[in-house]
PDB file of C-alpha atoms in Angstrom:
ATOM      1  CA  UNK A 855      -6.876  -4.762  25.333  1.00 44.00           C
ATOM      2  CA  UNK A 856      -6.410  -1.919  27.843  1.00 45.00           C
ATOM      3  CA  UNK A 857      -8.615   0.269  25.645  1.00 45.00           C
ATOM      4  CA  UNK A 858     -11.330  -2.312  24.968  1.00 45.00           C
ATOM      5  CA  UNK A 859     -11.909  -3.187  28.644  1.00 43.00           C
ATOM      6  CA  UNK A 860     -13.178   0.278  29.712  1.00 46.00           C
ATOM      7  CA  UNK A 861     -15.280   0.434  26.555  1.00 43.00           C
ATOM      8  CA  UNK A 862     -16.760  -2.957  27.360  1.00 41.00           C
ATOM      9  CA  UNK A 863     -17.623  -1.769  30.867  1.00 40.00           C
ATOM     10  CA  UNK A 864     -19.190   1.333  29.314  1.00 41.00           C
ATOM     11  CA  UNK A 865     -21.332  -0.878  27.112  1.00 42.00           C
ATOM     12  CA  UNK A 866     -22.557  -2.783  30.144  1.00 41.00           C
ATOM     13  CA  UNK A 867     -23.643   0.463  31.783  1.00 41.00           C
ATOM     14  CA  UNK A 868     -25.562   1.613  28.682  1.00 46.00           C
ATOM     15  CA  UNK A 869     -28.284  -1.032  28.909  1.00 49.00           C
ATOM     16  CA  UNK A 870     -31.729  -0.296  27.612  1.00 63.00           C
ATOM     17  CA  UNK A 871     -34.792  -1.511  29.448  1.00 72.00           C
ATOM     18  CA  UNK A 872     -38.535  -1.038  29.149  1.00 79.00           C
ATOM     19  CA  UNK A 873     -41.549  -0.342  31.314  1.00 82.00           C
ATOM     20  CA  UNK A 874     -44.626  -2.342  30.370  1.00 77.00           C
ATOM     21  CA  UNK A 875     -48.015  -1.098  31.572  1.00 81.00           C
ATOM     22  CA  UNK A 876     -50.378  -4.056  31.782  1.00 77.00           C
ATOM     23  CA  UNK A 877     -53.674  -2.188  31.796  1.00 76.00           C
ATOM     24  CA  UNK A 878     -53.044  -0.593  28.391  1.00 80.00           C
ATOM     25  CA  UNK A 879     -50.594  -3.226  27.124  1.00 86.00           C
ATOM     26  CA  UNK A 880     -48.127  -0.476  26.203  1.00 87.00           C
ATOM     27  CA  UNK A 881     -44.333  -0.605  26.465  1.00 88.00           C
ATOM     28  CA  UNK A 882     -42.236   2.479  27.178  1.00 90.00           C
ATOM     29  CA  UNK A 883     -38.499   2.393  26.513  1.00 87.00           C
ATOM     30  CA  UNK A 884     -36.031   3.536  29.144  1.00 89.00           C
ATOM     31  CA  UNK A 885     -32.399   3.138  30.161  1.00 90.00           C
ATOM     32  CA  UNK A 886     -31.205   1.562  33.379  1.00 90.00           C
ATOM     33  CA  UNK A 887     -28.964   3.561  35.732  1.00 92.00           C
ATOM     34  CA  UNK A 888     -25.294   2.791  36.150  1.00 91.00           C
ATOM     35  CA  UNK A 889     -25.763   2.434  39.919  1.00 93.00           C
ATOM     36  CA  UNK A 890     -27.946   0.027  41.856  1.00 92.00           C
ATOM     37  CA  UNK A 891     -28.815  -3.570  40.943  1.00 92.00           C
ATOM     38  CA  UNK A 892     -29.536  -4.749  37.404  1.00 89.00           C
ATOM     39  CA  UNK A 893     -33.030  -5.729  36.424  1.00 87.00           C
ATOM     40  CA  UNK A 894     -33.527  -9.480  36.560  1.00 85.00           C
ATOM     41  CA  UNK A 895     -34.894 -11.502  33.669  1.00 83.00           C
ATOM     42  CA  UNK A 896     -38.284 -11.642  35.369  1.00 85.00           C
ATOM     43  CA  UNK A 897     -38.205  -7.870  35.846  1.00 87.00           C
ATOM     44  CA  UNK A 898     -39.663  -5.815  38.693  1.00 91.00           C
ATOM     45  CA  UNK A 899     -43.467  -5.615  39.002  1.00 93.00           C
ATOM     46  CA  UNK A 900     -45.360  -3.043  41.057  1.00 93.00           C
ATOM     47  CA  UNK A 901     -47.802  -0.140  41.056  1.00 94.00           C
ATOM     48  CA  UNK A 902     -46.438   2.824  39.100  1.00 93.00           C
ATOM     49  CA  UNK A 903     -47.322   5.933  41.115  1.00 92.00           C
ATOM     50  CA  UNK A 904     -46.200   9.554  41.015  1.00 92.00           C
ATOM     51  CA  UNK A 905     -45.684  10.805  44.616  1.00 93.00           C
ATOM     52  CA  UNK A 906     -48.125  13.629  45.267  1.00 90.00           C
ATOM     53  CA  UNK A 907     -45.980  15.271  47.972  1.00 93.00           C
ATOM     54  CA  UNK A 908     -42.961  15.751  45.699  1.00 94.00           C
ATOM     55  CA  UNK A 909     -43.140  14.852  42.004  1.00 94.00           C
ATOM     56  CA  UNK A 910     -39.350  15.292  41.703  1.00 94.00           C
ATOM     57  CA  UNK A 911     -38.626  12.700  44.404  1.00 95.00           C
ATOM     58  CA  UNK A 912     -36.154  14.984  46.153  1.00 96.00           C
ATOM     59  CA  UNK A 913     -37.625  14.399  49.624  1.00 95.00           C
ATOM     60  CA  UNK A 914     -39.131  11.636  51.714  1.00 95.00           C
ATOM     61  CA  UNK A 915     -42.757  10.863  50.895  1.00 95.00           C
ATOM     62  CA  UNK A 916     -45.372   8.627  52.407  1.00 93.00           C
ATOM     63  CA  UNK A 917     -45.613   5.291  50.650  1.00 93.00           C
ATOM     64  CA  UNK A 918     -48.958   5.225  48.797  1.00 92.00           C
ATOM     65  CA  UNK A 919     -49.043   1.432  48.855  1.00 92.00           C
ATOM     66  CA  UNK A 920     -46.813  -1.590  49.101  1.00 91.00           C
ATOM     67  CA  UNK A 921     -44.786  -2.737  46.079  1.00 93.00           C
ATOM     68  CA  UNK A 922     -44.916   0.657  44.434  1.00 95.00           C
ATOM     69  CA  UNK A 923     -42.654   2.024  41.714  1.00 95.00           C
ATOM     70  CA  UNK A 924     -41.927   5.735  42.020  1.00 95.00           C
ATOM     71  CA  UNK A 925     -42.518   7.833  38.898  1.00 94.00           C
ATOM     72  CA  UNK A 926     -40.567  11.083  39.391  1.00 95.00           C
ATOM     73  CA  UNK A 927     -39.489  14.016  37.218  1.00 95.00           C
ATOM     74  CA  UNK A 928     -35.909  15.063  36.556  1.00 94.00           C
ATOM     75  CA  UNK A 929     -34.615  18.203  38.242  1.00 92.00           C
ATOM     76  CA  UNK A 930     -34.183  19.888  41.641  1.00 93.00           C
ATOM     77  CA  UNK A 931     -31.696  17.264  42.897  1.00 94.00           C
ATOM     78  CA  UNK A 932     -29.331  14.608  41.599  1.00 94.00           C
ATOM     79  CA  UNK A 933     -30.416  11.216  40.299  1.00 95.00           C
ATOM     80  CA  UNK A 934     -28.828   9.337  43.177  1.00 95.00           C
ATOM     81  CA  UNK A 935     -30.611  11.616  45.678  1.00 95.00           C
ATOM     82  CA  UNK A 936     -33.988  10.843  44.110  1.00 96.00           C
ATOM     83  CA  UNK A 937     -33.366   7.106  44.226  1.00 96.00           C
ATOM     84  CA  UNK A 938     -32.182   7.251  47.844  1.00 96.00           C
ATOM     85  CA  UNK A 939     -35.272   9.193  48.987  1.00 96.00           C
ATOM     86  CA  UNK A 940     -37.654   6.908  47.102  1.00 96.00           C
ATOM     87  CA  UNK A 941     -35.872   3.851  48.461  1.00 96.00           C
ATOM     88  CA  UNK A 942     -36.285   5.207  51.989  1.00 96.00           C
ATOM     89  CA  UNK A 943     -39.934   5.902  51.141  1.00 95.00           C
ATOM     90  CA  UNK A 944     -40.542   2.222  50.430  1.00 95.00           C
ATOM     91  CA  UNK A 945     -40.395   2.174  46.617  1.00 96.00           C
ATOM     92  CA  UNK A 946     -39.191  -1.064  45.012  1.00 95.00           C
ATOM     93  CA  UNK A 947     -37.928   0.775  41.891  1.00 95.00           C
ATOM     94  CA  UNK A 948     -37.707   4.300  40.464  1.00 96.00           C
ATOM     95  CA  UNK A 949     -38.567   5.662  37.020  1.00 95.00           C
ATOM     96  CA  UNK A 950     -36.995   9.090  36.426  1.00 96.00           C
ATOM     97  CA  UNK A 951     -38.347  11.000  33.450  1.00 95.00           C
ATOM     98  CA  UNK A 952     -37.279  14.196  31.725  1.00 94.00           C
ATOM     99  CA  UNK A 953     -40.338  16.314  30.844  1.00 93.00           C
ATOM    100  CA  UNK A 954     -38.258  18.865  28.893  1.00 92.00           C
ATOM    101  CA  UNK A 955     -35.274  17.305  27.102  1.00 90.00           C
ATOM    102  CA  UNK A 956     -35.703  14.544  24.481  1.00 89.00           C
ATOM    103  CA  UNK A 957     -32.172  13.094  24.776  1.00 88.00           C
ATOM    104  CA  UNK A 958     -31.153   9.848  26.416  1.00 88.00           C
ATOM    105  CA  UNK A 959     -29.131   9.961  29.649  1.00 88.00           C
ATOM    106  CA  UNK A 960     -27.426   7.263  31.680  1.00 90.00           C
ATOM    107  CA  UNK A 961     -27.951   8.104  35.337  1.00 93.00           C
ATOM    108  CA  UNK A 962     -24.742   7.794  37.338  1.00 89.00           C
ATOM    109  CA  UNK A 963     -23.171   8.982  40.558  1.00 91.00           C
ATOM    110  CA  UNK A 964     -19.481   9.664  41.193  1.00 89.00           C
ATOM    111  CA  UNK A 965     -19.720   8.743  44.873  1.00 88.00           C
ATOM    112  CA  UNK A 966     -20.366   5.527  46.778  1.00 91.00           C
ATOM    113  CA  UNK A 967     -23.665   3.917  45.734  1.00 92.00           C
ATOM    114  CA  UNK A 968     -23.350   0.627  47.562  1.00 93.00           C
ATOM    115  CA  UNK A 969     -26.372   1.545  49.723  1.00 95.00           C
ATOM    116  CA  UNK A 970     -28.699   1.479  46.696  1.00 95.00           C
ATOM    117  CA  UNK A 971     -30.537  -1.850  46.475  1.00 95.00           C
ATOM    118  CA  UNK A 972     -33.460  -0.931  44.171  1.00 95.00           C
ATOM    119  CA  UNK A 973     -33.212  -0.573  40.385  1.00 95.00           C
ATOM    120  CA  UNK A 974     -33.843   2.719  38.626  1.00 95.00           C
ATOM    121  CA  UNK A 975     -34.338   3.716  35.000  1.00 94.00           C
ATOM    122  CA  UNK A 976     -34.379   6.926  32.958  1.00 95.00           C
ATOM    123  CA  UNK A 977     -36.959   7.976  30.357  1.00 93.00           C
ATOM    124  CA  UNK A 978     -36.544  10.776  27.795  1.00 93.00           C
ATOM    125  CA  UNK A 979     -39.206  13.413  27.168  1.00 93.00           C
ATOM    126  CA  UNK A 980     -41.391  11.596  24.648  1.00 92.00           C
ATOM    127  CA  UNK A 981     -41.638   8.327  26.570  1.00 91.00           C
ATOM    128  CA  UNK A 982     -42.040  10.022  29.962  1.00 93.00           C
ATOM    129  CA  UNK A 983     -44.791  12.411  28.856  1.00 91.00           C
ATOM    130  CA  UNK A 984     -46.727   9.558  27.236  1.00 91.00           C
ATOM    131  CA  UNK A 985     -46.467   7.460  30.390  1.00 90.00           C
ATOM    132  CA  UNK A 986     -47.399  10.369  32.651  1.00 88.00           C
ATOM    133  CA  UNK A 987     -50.334  11.282  30.396  1.00 87.00           C
ATOM    134  CA  UNK A 988     -51.598   7.715  30.584  1.00 88.00           C
ATOM    135  CA  UNK A 989     -51.292   7.798  34.383  1.00 84.00           C
ATOM    136  CA  UNK A 990     -53.257  11.040  34.593  1.00 84.00           C
ATOM    137  CA  UNK A 991     -55.886   9.711  32.193  1.00 85.00           C
ATOM    138  CA  UNK A 992     -56.512   6.534  34.179  1.00 83.00           C
ATOM    139  CA  UNK A 993     -56.252   8.363  37.502  1.00 81.00           C
ATOM    140  CA  UNK A 994     -55.489   5.092  39.250  1.00 82.00           C
ATOM    141  CA  UNK A 995     -52.287   3.201  40.138  1.00 85.00           C
ATOM    142  CA  UNK A 996     -51.085   1.249  37.107  1.00 89.00           C
ATOM    143  CA  UNK A 997     -49.477  -2.152  37.313  1.00 91.00           C
ATOM    144  CA  UNK A 998     -46.151  -1.897  35.524  1.00 91.00           C
ATOM    145  CA  UNK A 999     -43.282  -4.269  34.865  1.00 91.00           C
ATOM    146  CA  UNK A1000     -39.710  -2.973  34.625  1.00 91.00           C
ATOM    147  CA  UNK A1001     -37.780  -5.405  32.476  1.00 88.00           C
ATOM    148  CA  UNK A1002     -34.484  -5.477  30.582  1.00 85.00           C
ATOM    149  CA  UNK A1003     -34.618  -5.623  26.801  1.00 70.00           C
ATOM    150  CA  UNK A1004     -33.720  -9.071  25.533  1.00 56.00           C
ATOM    151  CA  UNK A1005     -31.876  -7.764  22.458  1.00 50.00           C
ATOM    152  CA  UNK A1006     -28.433  -6.277  22.024  1.00 47.00           C
ATOM    153  CA  UNK A1007     -28.551  -2.664  23.067  1.00 50.00           C
ATOM    154  CA  UNK A1008     -27.911  -0.007  20.446  1.00 54.00           C
ATOM    155  CA  UNK A1009     -25.167   1.706  22.460  1.00 57.00           C
ATOM    156  CA  UNK A1010     -23.226  -1.543  22.426  1.00 59.00           C
ATOM    157  CA  UNK A1011     -23.512  -1.665  18.645  1.00 64.00           C
ATOM    158  CA  UNK A1012     -22.552   2.005  18.467  1.00 68.00           C
ATOM    159  CA  UNK A1013     -19.414   1.340  20.498  1.00 73.00           C
ATOM    160  CA  UNK A1014     -18.535  -1.605  18.252  1.00 70.00           C
ATOM    161  CA  UNK A1015     -18.915   0.650  15.212  1.00 73.00           C
ATOM    162  CA  UNK A1016     -16.751   3.361  16.790  1.00 77.00           C
ATOM    163  CA  UNK A1017     -14.055   0.988  18.068  1.00 80.00           C
ATOM    164  CA  UNK A1018     -13.838  -1.543  15.225  1.00 80.00           C
ATOM    165  CA  UNK A1019     -15.703  -0.519  12.080  1.00 80.00           C
ATOM    166  CA  UNK A1020     -14.732   3.164  11.997  1.00 81.00           C
ATOM    167  CA  UNK A1021     -10.932   2.609  12.266  1.00 85.00           C
ATOM    168  CA  UNK A1022     -11.162  -0.111   9.614  1.00 86.00           C
ATOM    169  CA  UNK A1023     -13.106   2.226   7.330  1.00 87.00           C
ATOM    170  CA  UNK A1024     -10.547   4.981   7.901  1.00 89.00           C
ATOM    171  CA  UNK A1025      -7.706   2.571   7.095  1.00 91.00           C
ATOM    172  CA  UNK A1026      -9.469   1.456   3.907  1.00 92.00           C
ATOM    173  CA  UNK A1027      -9.941   5.075   2.825  1.00 92.00           C
ATOM    174  CA  UNK A1028      -6.304   5.920   3.631  1.00 93.00           C
ATOM    175  CA  UNK A1029      -5.148   2.874   1.653  1.00 92.00           C
ATOM    176  CA  UNK A1030      -7.390   3.804  -1.278  1.00 92.00           C
ATOM    177  CA  UNK A1031      -6.100   7.401  -1.343  1.00 92.00           C
ATOM    178  CA  UNK A1032      -2.521   6.117  -1.052  1.00 91.00           C
ATOM    179  CA  UNK A1033      -3.029   3.752  -3.997  1.00 90.00           C
ATOM    180  CA  UNK A1034      -4.606   6.531  -6.078  1.00 91.00           C
ATOM    181  CA  UNK A1035      -1.741   8.910  -5.249  1.00 89.00           C
ATOM    182  CA  UNK A1036       0.811   6.189  -5.973  1.00 85.00           C
ATOM    183  CA  UNK A1037      -0.831   5.516  -9.321  1.00 84.00           C
ATOM    184  CA  UNK A1038      -0.792   9.240 -10.185  1.00 84.00           C
ATOM    185  CA  UNK A1039       2.891   9.537  -9.230  1.00 82.00           C
ATOM    186  CA  UNK A1040       3.629   6.372 -11.170  1.00 81.00           C
ATOM    187  CA  UNK A1041       2.001   7.758 -14.300  1.00 81.00           C
ATOM    188  CA  UNK A1042       4.041  10.943 -13.948  1.00 81.00           C
ATOM    189  CA  UNK A1043       7.210   8.844 -14.139  1.00 82.00           C
ATOM    190  CA  UNK A1044       6.159   7.251 -17.441  1.00 85.00           C
ATOM    191  CA  UNK A1045       6.184   8.636 -20.954  1.00 83.00           C
ATOM    192  CA  UNK A1046       2.882   8.730 -22.851  1.00 86.00           C
ATOM    193  CA  UNK A1047       2.669   6.365 -25.816  1.00 85.00           C
ATOM    194  CA  UNK A1048       1.790   9.326 -28.039  1.00 85.00           C
ATOM    195  CA  UNK A1049       5.115  11.005 -27.181  1.00 86.00           C
ATOM    196  CA  UNK A1050       7.198   7.838 -27.585  1.00 86.00           C
ATOM    197  CA  UNK A1051       5.652   7.044 -30.968  1.00 85.00           C
ATOM    198  CA  UNK A1052       6.783  10.439 -32.303  1.00 86.00           C
ATOM    199  CA  UNK A1053      10.454   9.847 -31.495  1.00 87.00           C
ATOM    200  CA  UNK A1054      12.750   9.286 -34.455  1.00 86.00           C
ATOM    201  CA  UNK A1055      13.434   5.782 -35.758  1.00 89.00           C
ATOM    202  CA  UNK A1056      16.382   4.628 -37.820  1.00 88.00           C
ATOM    203  CA  UNK A1057      17.419   1.339 -39.387  1.00 88.00           C
ATOM    204  CA  UNK A1058      20.732   0.004 -38.176  1.00 86.00           C
ATOM    205  CA  UNK A1059      23.382  -0.675 -40.810  1.00 83.00           C
ATOM    206  CA  UNK A1060      26.632  -2.200 -39.588  1.00 78.00           C
ATOM    207  CA  UNK A1061      29.749  -0.212 -40.484  1.00 70.00           C
ATOM    208  CA  UNK A1062      31.676  -1.269 -43.592  1.00 67.00           C
ATOM    209  CA  UNK A1063      35.341  -1.757 -42.755  1.00 58.00           C
ATOM    210  CA  UNK A1064      36.738  -1.785 -46.309  1.00 55.00           C
ATOM    211  CA  UNK A1065      39.261   0.896 -47.185  1.00 54.00           C
ATOM    212  CA  UNK A1066      39.277   2.301 -43.678  1.00 53.00           C
ATOM    213  CA  UNK A1067      42.263   2.755 -41.500  1.00 58.00           C
ATOM    214  CA  UNK A1068      42.457   1.818 -37.835  1.00 56.00           C
ATOM    215  CA  UNK A1069      41.727   5.322 -36.527  1.00 56.00           C
ATOM    216  CA  UNK A1070      38.549   5.609 -38.606  1.00 55.00           C
ATOM    217  CA  UNK A1071      37.333   2.234 -37.341  1.00 54.00           C
ATOM    218  CA  UNK A1072      37.903   3.246 -33.715  1.00 54.00           C
ATOM    219  CA  UNK A1073      36.078   6.538 -34.268  1.00 52.00           C
ATOM    220  CA  UNK A1074      33.132   4.720 -35.825  1.00 52.00           C
ATOM    221  CA  UNK A1075      33.016   2.220 -32.994  1.00 50.00           C
ATOM    222  CA  UNK A1076      32.797   5.083 -30.539  1.00 49.00           C
ATOM    223  CA  UNK A1077      30.022   6.733 -32.569  1.00 47.00           C
ATOM    224  CA  UNK A1078      27.947   3.624 -33.190  1.00 50.00           C
ATOM    225  CA  UNK A1079      26.887   1.489 -30.235  1.00 51.00           C
ATOM    226  CA  UNK A1080      27.279  -2.208 -30.942  1.00 75.00           C
ATOM    227  CA  UNK A1081      24.545  -3.459 -28.560  1.00 84.00           C
ATOM    228  CA  UNK A1082      21.335  -2.307 -26.916  1.00 89.00           C
ATOM    229  CA  UNK A1083      21.962  -1.132 -23.362  1.00 87.00           C
ATOM    230  CA  UNK A1084      18.531  -2.366 -22.245  1.00 87.00           C
ATOM    231  CA  UNK A1085      18.465  -5.957 -23.546  1.00 89.00           C
ATOM    232  CA  UNK A1086      22.254  -6.254 -24.080  1.00 88.00           C
ATOM    233  CA  UNK A1087      21.621  -7.822 -27.503  1.00 87.00           C
ATOM    234  CA  UNK A1088      23.894  -6.767 -30.351  1.00 87.00           C
ATOM    235  CA  UNK A1089      22.345  -4.723 -33.126  1.00 86.00           C
ATOM    236  CA  UNK A1090      21.778  -6.660 -36.313  1.00 86.00           C
ATOM    237  CA  UNK A1091      21.522  -5.313 -39.815  1.00 87.00           C
ATOM    238  CA  UNK A1092      18.040  -3.978 -40.418  1.00 86.00           C
ATOM    239  CA  UNK A1093      17.242  -3.586 -36.693  1.00 86.00           C
ATOM    240  CA  UNK A1094      14.813  -0.791 -35.938  1.00 89.00           C
ATOM    241  CA  UNK A1095      16.360   1.653 -33.456  1.00 89.00           C
ATOM    242  CA  UNK A1096      14.611   4.434 -31.560  1.00 89.00           C
ATOM    243  CA  UNK A1097      16.555   7.688 -31.300  1.00 88.00           C
ATOM    244  CA  UNK A1098      15.953   9.667 -28.111  1.00 89.00           C
ATOM    245  CA  UNK A1099      16.321  13.483 -27.843  1.00 88.00           C
ATOM    246  CA  UNK A1100      19.685  12.975 -26.136  1.00 88.00           C
ATOM    247  CA  UNK A1101      20.948  11.113 -29.273  1.00 86.00           C
ATOM    248  CA  UNK A1102      21.139   7.748 -27.496  1.00 89.00           C
ATOM    249  CA  UNK A1103      19.375   4.960 -29.319  1.00 87.00           C
ATOM    250  CA  UNK A1104      18.166   1.465 -28.499  1.00 90.00           C
ATOM    251  CA  UNK A1105      16.045  -1.283 -29.958  1.00 91.00           C
ATOM    252  CA  UNK A1106      12.688   0.368 -30.631  1.00 88.00           C
ATOM    253  CA  UNK A1107      10.732  -2.349 -28.805  1.00 89.00           C
ATOM    254  CA  UNK A1108      13.092  -2.286 -25.806  1.00 90.00           C
ATOM    255  CA  UNK A1109      13.134   1.452 -25.291  1.00 89.00           C
ATOM    256  CA  UNK A1110       9.399   1.852 -25.999  1.00 89.00           C
ATOM    257  CA  UNK A1111       8.624  -0.652 -23.241  1.00 89.00           C
ATOM    258  CA  UNK A1112      11.137   1.039 -20.936  1.00 88.00           C
ATOM    259  CA  UNK A1113       9.717   4.526 -21.438  1.00 88.00           C
ATOM    260  CA  UNK A1114       6.042   3.521 -21.071  1.00 86.00           C
ATOM    261  CA  UNK A1115       6.335   1.053 -18.163  1.00 87.00           C
ATOM    262  CA  UNK A1116       9.474   1.948 -16.169  1.00 87.00           C
ATOM    263  CA  UNK A1117      10.890   5.457 -16.615  1.00 86.00           C
ATOM    264  CA  UNK A1118      10.406   8.308 -19.059  1.00 86.00           C
ATOM    265  CA  UNK A1119      14.133   9.020 -19.064  1.00 87.00           C
ATOM    266  CA  UNK A1120      17.014   7.694 -21.080  1.00 90.00           C
ATOM    267  CA  UNK A1121      18.545   4.588 -19.432  1.00 88.00           C
ATOM    268  CA  UNK A1122      22.049   6.004 -19.882  1.00 88.00           C
ATOM    269  CA  UNK A1123      21.952   9.757 -19.286  1.00 89.00           C
ATOM    270  CA  UNK A1124      18.527  10.009 -17.538  1.00 88.00           C
ATOM    271  CA  UNK A1125      17.298  12.736 -19.919  1.00 87.00           C
ATOM    272  CA  UNK A1126      13.531  13.183 -19.807  1.00 87.00           C
ATOM    273  CA  UNK A1127      12.205  12.303 -23.261  1.00 86.00           C
ATOM    274  CA  UNK A1128       9.005  14.294 -22.637  1.00 83.00           C
ATOM    275  CA  UNK A1129      10.980  17.487 -22.110  1.00 80.00           C
ATOM    276  CA  UNK A1130      11.149  19.372 -25.364  1.00 62.00           C
ATOM    277  CA  UNK A1131      14.110  21.430 -24.138  1.00 54.00           C
ATOM    278  CA  UNK A1132      17.278  19.396 -24.602  1.00 48.00           C
ATOM    279  CA  UNK A1133      20.729  20.573 -23.568  1.00 46.00           C
ATOM    280  CA  UNK A1134      22.715  21.781 -26.600  1.00 43.00           C
ATOM    281  CA  UNK A1135      25.754  19.753 -25.479  1.00 42.00           C
ATOM    282  CA  UNK A1136      23.676  16.612 -25.751  1.00 43.00           C
ATOM    283  CA  UNK A1137      22.557  17.527 -29.239  1.00 42.00           C
ATOM    284  CA  UNK A1138      26.174  17.924 -30.257  1.00 43.00           C
ATOM    285  CA  UNK A1139      27.155  14.633 -28.676  1.00 43.00           C
ATOM    286  CA  UNK A1140      26.869  12.569 -31.811  1.00 42.00           C
ATOM    287  CA  UNK A1141      24.056  13.369 -34.180  1.00 41.00           C
ATOM    288  CA  UNK A1142      23.907  11.049 -37.150  1.00 42.00           C
TER     289      UNK A1142
END
């Protein structure tokens, strides 16, 4: 909220307006200054005249008529100085144009502007030169109406895009990259189906206890696992078991699902089944 308030005030200061010349029925776009009063809905009507004594408006001039709007060029003095001099010269409004630079500017003053009671607007190069050319062509005072635009100003939309849309877009992109990276890392933790399908398979046959002493039975129990570590189901005769490089084996369906959806390592010893180099001690740990 503390950030949005200054931005909202900035939007209010970046208000576009327009100057409508009645004799030619043309409208010239401009931007109202940050100081002085706002233009009313009815606008400000008067004779648009360029002061002959000082076209920059940086000095007092004789009022050419009543209800006149000063048309002055940028330069030589500050914006607030121009408006003050034209106000003292009897102008009811001021149009400041830039004959050189095409960019838009919001006229402002860092000091106290409470003494300004007439509105003022700024025109960029293209609009100002067209308006001044029309004035020179007619060679007579033109009736003009300074009025605020009745639509949402583009700077306000720009600020909304910068403050709201841009951060949201950045967050969406960050989330998308994070999901892509997570998916890549996830795939690295899984074993390809092509690798798993090449692992050895054996058919489980339960040990035959006839003619075997107690020590042989215990040794065989240690060698042969009685149940699958993954599903905890006991091996049955004819069960298909998948042998991993580390010589641990499980139900083929159980370990295939484990390796391709959870981890590419053995559930017991964590050996990577995609690594072709297996520790010799593991190979000696109970080959069958």
